[in-house]
XYZ file of C-alpha atoms in Angstrom:
406
model
C -35.275 41.120 -24.908
C -36.735 38.260 -22.505
C -39.534 36.107 -24.292
C -42.737 37.244 -22.825
C -45.051 34.446 -20.949
C -47.959 33.736 -23.135
C -51.838 32.944 -22.482
C -51.145 29.055 -22.702
C -48.415 29.091 -19.773
C -51.201 31.049 -17.970
C -53.819 28.204 -18.728
C -51.398 25.577 -18.148
C -50.881 26.888 -14.826
C -54.187 27.092 -13.971
C -54.708 23.577 -14.623
C -51.865 22.782 -12.258
C -53.636 24.901 -9.595
C -56.742 23.360 -9.814
C -56.879 21.296 -6.774
C -54.474 23.548 -4.785
C -55.646 26.909 -4.582
C -59.420 28.565 -4.343
C -61.203 30.361 -6.799
C -61.392 33.711 -4.259
C -64.374 35.588 -4.609
C -65.045 38.718 -6.154
C -66.926 41.176 -3.869
C -69.012 44.427 -5.023
C -67.733 47.472 -3.183
C -70.605 50.247 -2.677
C -67.946 52.869 -1.460
C -65.989 52.816 -4.461
C -68.665 52.398 -6.705
C -70.191 55.430 -5.252
C -66.948 57.341 -5.658
C -66.183 55.993 -9.185
C -69.819 56.582 -10.140
C -70.017 52.950 -12.028
C -69.568 49.433 -10.881
C -66.456 48.428 -8.348
C -65.196 45.219 -7.570
C -62.684 43.427 -5.157
C -61.047 40.240 -6.003
C -60.249 39.050 -2.810
C -56.917 37.238 -3.071
C -56.491 38.189 0.965
C -58.712 35.055 1.616
C -56.545 32.583 -0.614
C -54.847 29.993 0.901
C -51.759 30.925 2.841
C -53.359 34.742 2.815
C -52.390 35.962 -0.445
C -52.085 35.139 -4.369
C -48.247 33.978 -3.832
C -48.998 30.174 -3.185
C -50.704 30.318 -7.198
C -46.816 31.074 -8.755
C -45.097 29.258 -5.821
C -46.695 26.132 -6.419
C -46.670 26.332 -9.948
C -42.593 26.694 -9.797
C -42.048 24.254 -7.324
C -44.536 21.710 -8.937
C -42.402 21.558 -11.853
C -38.889 20.718 -10.458
C -37.363 17.533 -11.211
C -37.360 14.365 -8.558
C -33.157 15.559 -8.139
C -34.440 19.101 -7.696
C -36.947 18.603 -4.901
C -34.611 16.349 -3.306
C -31.976 19.204 -2.932
C -34.963 21.370 -1.265
C -35.621 24.986 -2.367
C -34.878 28.332 -0.825
C -36.539 31.681 -1.173
C -36.700 35.320 0.251
C -39.706 37.034 1.185
C -41.357 39.809 3.676
C -43.912 37.266 4.592
C -46.699 36.358 1.477
C -44.014 34.564 -0.811
C -42.437 32.741 2.294
C -45.871 31.427 3.320
C -46.632 30.510 -0.393
C -43.677 28.552 -0.812
C -43.752 26.719 2.399
C -47.221 25.657 1.655
C -46.273 24.737 -1.942
C -42.915 22.749 -0.737
C -45.007 20.858 1.613
C -47.869 20.120 -1.075
C -44.972 18.956 -3.683
C -43.069 17.054 -1.003
C -39.967 18.862 -0.783
C -38.082 21.036 2.101
C -38.221 24.276 2.089
C -35.681 27.231 3.465
C -36.812 30.804 3.764
C -34.637 34.113 4.307
C -36.726 37.001 5.560
C -35.879 40.585 6.722
C -34.992 40.868 10.433
C -37.501 43.152 11.054
C -40.395 40.626 9.214
C -43.575 40.810 10.942
C -43.613 37.941 13.542
C -47.383 36.486 12.672
C -45.497 36.123 9.246
C -42.690 34.257 10.382
C -44.937 32.381 12.592
C -46.918 31.008 10.000
C -44.032 30.296 7.420
C -42.551 27.815 10.522
C -46.138 26.691 10.688
C -46.127 25.532 7.185
C -43.434 23.323 7.522
C -40.465 25.953 6.096
C -37.162 26.727 7.996
C -36.782 30.423 8.643
C -33.802 32.528 8.754
C -33.620 36.040 9.183
C -30.956 38.204 6.891
C -30.774 41.672 6.016
C -33.077 44.831 6.363
C -35.181 44.446 3.186
C -36.341 41.476 0.939
C -33.631 42.617 -1.681
C -30.890 42.097 1.094
C -32.611 38.745 1.945
C -32.939 37.537 -1.455
C -28.730 37.818 -1.903
C -28.704 35.489 1.412
C -30.979 33.193 -0.414
C -28.803 33.075 -3.510
C -25.709 32.794 -1.570
C -27.465 30.085 0.337
C -28.609 28.073 -3.055
C -24.902 28.009 -4.361
C -23.648 26.713 -1.341
C -26.393 24.003 -0.905
C -27.619 23.362 -4.160
C -31.172 24.250 -2.977
C -33.191 25.662 -6.114
C -34.064 29.172 -5.500
C -37.466 30.085 -6.157
C -37.554 33.732 -7.095
C -40.656 35.653 -5.428
C -41.336 37.168 -8.929
C -38.723 36.946 -11.637
C -39.321 33.545 -13.337
C -41.888 32.516 -16.405
C -43.833 29.966 -13.711
C -44.218 32.087 -10.819
C -45.831 35.045 -13.466
C -47.879 32.111 -15.185
C -49.137 30.759 -11.886
C -50.284 34.655 -10.889
C -51.681 35.580 -14.209
C -54.335 32.909 -13.175
C -55.975 35.655 -10.815
C -56.911 37.794 -14.240
C -58.373 34.375 -15.498
C -60.896 34.176 -12.648
C -61.503 38.073 -13.135
C -62.544 37.691 -16.549
C -64.836 34.806 -15.908
C -66.497 36.383 -12.702
C -66.952 39.903 -14.250
C -66.985 39.545 -18.092
C -67.923 43.079 -18.464
C -64.793 44.598 -16.549
C -62.954 47.720 -18.144
C -59.959 47.950 -15.498
C -58.045 46.177 -13.483
C -55.994 47.795 -10.841
C -53.543 45.828 -8.356
C -50.341 46.723 -6.428
C -46.847 46.550 -7.593
C -43.612 45.388 -5.918
C -41.233 43.164 -8.203
C -44.098 42.917 -10.899
C -45.040 39.207 -11.078
C -48.482 39.617 -10.151
C -49.151 42.631 -12.514
C -47.136 40.462 -15.107
C -49.037 37.550 -15.135
C -52.208 39.263 -15.151
C -51.568 41.385 -18.007
C -50.559 38.649 -19.854
C -54.131 36.937 -19.549
C -56.129 39.971 -19.613
C -54.331 41.760 -22.534
C -54.606 38.207 -24.706
C -58.426 37.715 -23.928
C -59.428 41.326 -23.574
C -56.928 43.698 -25.164
C -59.547 46.713 -24.222
C -59.162 46.027 -20.272
C -56.677 48.724 -18.884
C -54.096 47.207 -16.396
C -53.147 49.723 -13.861
C -50.660 48.950 -11.291
C -49.952 50.904 -8.019
C -47.092 51.270 -5.954
C -46.216 52.778 -2.254
C -44.592 56.322 -3.286
C -42.032 55.293 -0.779
C -40.901 52.332 -2.663
C -41.811 53.155 -6.453
C -39.147 51.279 -8.269
C -41.228 51.207 -11.466
C -41.490 54.581 -12.754
C -37.787 55.275 -13.102
C -37.311 52.209 -14.486
C -39.517 53.026 -17.057
C -38.027 56.434 -17.578
C -34.777 54.697 -18.008
C -35.934 51.918 -20.378
C -34.106 49.243 -17.898
C -34.683 48.295 -14.345
C -33.301 50.647 -11.635
C -32.322 50.210 -8.317
C -33.679 52.601 -5.844
C -31.033 53.714 -3.366
C -33.283 53.928 -0.333
C -37.209 53.057 0.221
C -39.419 52.306 2.906
C -43.284 51.840 3.215
C -45.626 50.618 5.369
C -46.559 48.159 2.599
C -43.623 45.470 3.211
C -45.176 43.279 0.651
C -44.387 45.402 -2.292
C -40.909 46.949 -0.706
C -38.771 46.071 -3.465
C -36.211 47.974 -4.508
C -35.797 47.002 -8.261
C -38.063 45.394 -10.896
C -37.196 41.881 -12.090
C -35.384 41.370 -15.597
C -38.610 39.573 -16.900
C -41.067 41.442 -15.076
C -39.879 44.802 -16.236
C -40.225 43.594 -19.919
C -43.804 42.504 -19.262
C -44.765 45.563 -17.595
C -43.269 47.963 -20.287
C -44.924 46.064 -23.159
C -48.253 45.020 -21.486
C -49.097 47.392 -18.529
C -51.010 50.551 -18.962
C -49.949 52.891 -16.279
C -48.025 52.586 -13.029
C -49.337 55.408 -10.464
C -48.094 55.734 -6.354
C -50.056 56.549 -3.182
C -48.918 57.740 -0.155
C -48.782 56.079 3.135
C -51.890 58.342 4.336
C -53.626 57.064 1.257
C -52.964 53.347 1.884
C -54.089 53.979 5.917
C -57.319 55.516 4.483
C -57.872 52.409 1.798
C -57.374 50.168 4.899
C -59.764 51.912 7.039
C -62.673 51.999 4.662
C -61.994 48.275 3.663
C -61.931 46.986 7.235
C -64.898 49.118 8.271
C -67.000 49.130 5.207
C -65.915 46.109 3.339
C -65.365 43.831 6.319
C -61.926 42.798 4.743
C -58.997 42.233 6.597
C -56.304 43.362 4.330
C -52.276 44.013 4.706
C -51.209 47.537 3.341
C -49.762 46.084 0.352
C -53.198 44.388 -0.783
C -55.071 47.797 -0.440
C -52.706 49.837 -2.645
C -55.302 49.061 -5.580
C -58.098 50.876 -3.602
C -55.947 53.619 -2.145
C -55.381 54.647 -5.638
C -58.837 54.692 -6.524
C -60.326 56.468 -3.385
C -57.385 58.979 -3.829
C -58.120 59.484 -7.374
C -54.521 59.644 -8.495
C -55.680 57.593 -11.539
C -58.754 58.023 -13.976
C -60.401 54.649 -14.461
C -63.134 53.471 -16.677
C -65.783 51.135 -14.690
C -66.544 48.357 -14.321
C -63.147 48.407 -12.319
C -61.765 45.013 -10.177
C -59.243 46.118 -7.660
C -56.988 42.951 -6.397
C -56.851 42.735 -2.776
C -53.423 40.698 -2.843
C -53.002 39.900 0.563
C -54.471 39.746 4.032
C -51.355 38.586 6.212
C -51.188 41.828 8.418
C -49.310 41.974 11.840
C -52.268 42.871 14.558
C -49.812 45.389 16.037
C -49.225 47.321 12.598
C -53.270 47.115 12.274
C -53.590 48.938 15.314
C -51.025 51.635 14.235
C -52.709 51.702 10.462
C -56.321 52.270 12.074
C -55.327 55.156 14.149
C -53.237 56.563 11.146
C -56.035 55.961 8.844
C -58.698 57.697 11.307
C -56.313 60.534 11.498
C -55.608 60.838 7.640
C -59.502 60.552 7.224
C -59.806 63.518 10.074
C -61.579 61.375 12.486
C -58.543 61.233 15.011
C -57.395 64.848 16.237
C -54.179 65.415 17.988
C -54.294 68.972 19.663
C -51.755 70.825 21.789
C -53.405 73.458 23.897
C -52.076 76.332 26.239
C -54.115 77.770 28.581
C -53.650 79.560 32.082
C -52.743 77.478 34.914
C -55.405 77.831 37.344
C -58.120 75.742 38.970
C -60.932 74.380 36.897
C -59.217 75.407 33.514
C -58.717 71.519 32.625
C -62.349 70.893 33.188
C -63.537 73.851 31.233
C -61.442 73.039 28.216
C -62.599 69.240 28.462
C -66.238 70.588 28.962
C -66.293 72.448 25.702
C -64.831 69.636 23.825
C -67.625 67.470 25.000
C -70.443 70.320 23.957
C -68.812 69.582 20.393
C -69.544 65.995 20.710
C -66.034 64.916 20.583
C -64.658 61.943 22.316
C -61.227 62.519 24.063
C -58.752 59.323 24.123
C -55.889 60.648 26.277
C -54.658 63.760 28.150
C -51.223 64.816 28.696
C -51.060 68.031 31.166
C -47.453 69.486 31.032
C -46.223 72.331 33.201
C -42.251 71.860 32.799
C -41.697 72.947 29.193
C -39.248 75.816 29.018
C -41.046 77.418 26.113
C -44.338 78.050 28.267
C -44.683 81.440 30.033
C -44.971 81.681 33.584
C -48.686 80.501 34.832
C -49.082 78.768 31.502
C -49.971 75.248 31.277
C -49.898 72.889 28.104
C -52.571 70.221 27.488
C -52.072 67.819 24.769
C -54.984 65.957 23.817
C -56.001 63.090 21.421
C -59.451 63.348 20.321
C -62.273 61.137 18.091
C -64.344 63.376 15.928
C -66.523 62.638 13.110
C -64.408 64.077 10.092
C -62.311 66.766 8.842
C -65.195 69.440 8.975
C -66.052 68.384 12.734
C -62.207 68.691 13.480
C -61.915 72.227 12.036
C -65.183 73.475 13.580
C -63.490 72.066 17.053
C -60.478 73.704 16.493
C -62.065 77.130 15.464
C -64.319 76.868 18.896
C -61.489 76.471 21.098
C -59.702 79.529 19.419
C -62.427 81.795 19.596
C -62.702 80.745 23.335
C -59.210 81.965 23.639
C -57.480 78.829 24.081
C -54.030 79.040 21.904
C -53.979 76.056 19.841
C -50.492 75.566 19.184
C -50.501 72.624 17.259
C -53.188 70.705 15.652
C -52.795 68.188 12.931
C -53.902 64.813 11.757
C -50.920 62.673 12.922
């Protein structure tokens, strides 16, 4: 079994990072506190340099390279956050970075990585495939591979997040964070369990990319045959060898959340917490809001990153509103006669719902003669309001053939 990183390693990493990273704030969350019945805090790594905790591990790893290794340059693979962390760290250390990113990587993350001075190569559809390309590049050129999670220096650097949490919230009982390859939770578990063995460490994965649960059952890292999630920062198909051993030994529980859970969490963080967070950074909050795990308060949820594509944010906000019952899409069939659409819209207005868009369809072959189909997107005040509106439309004789929180 691979030797685990120790507390001394994390403390040494913190010394290296003293003038490099910022001590990110720990903010109280009233919505979470109310939902959990006890104090809840947000560790805001979304406002860290380069927009995520990743710069911690990347800098520790790169700063320890020899002069000869720095001369050869470094190479990495990432969906975006590790890419930016490596690019920033390489610039600070004085070496050149090449970063392989999936072909569908968000454009803002690609641009930011280039902005920090790295050369970006697009390869593969997933981080796993990009990592293969990065390994091939390292073998061909001699560049040093900076693994996104599976290296002791990277794990030690990420563990400094837990040192800050324990100082900022000494009474913490639970720490919850997102998990992709496992670097962050491994490092945090090392520090927390060494200093406070009573603190529970909980990891959260997106249900569509949850490689740790089957791996823990199997007793070894297992590769998912397929995986997909809006949380691209934790879309990893197989745990690392080193991180798997840390998680198996030190982490108390791994749970999963749905895409709807993630969307609701992002919406809450934006609306109530005034926090811009990417999907991967919100999964800890998603687990708490969805009630998929029981926690002892005070609890700290790590917002691991804030690098979200604005276009994705638009889609996620709409999805989050729908998941929260505040954005309703309905398709209504009614008679095709003058004034019918006005009457339908008037009834919606009477129930104080706001119509966002309307599509009037006569050509559907499934419609009867003299029928028309009206597709509506409507803003409501929540699930109860949506249900009341649908019931009222049906009571007035409208055939609501489709009603869903899409």
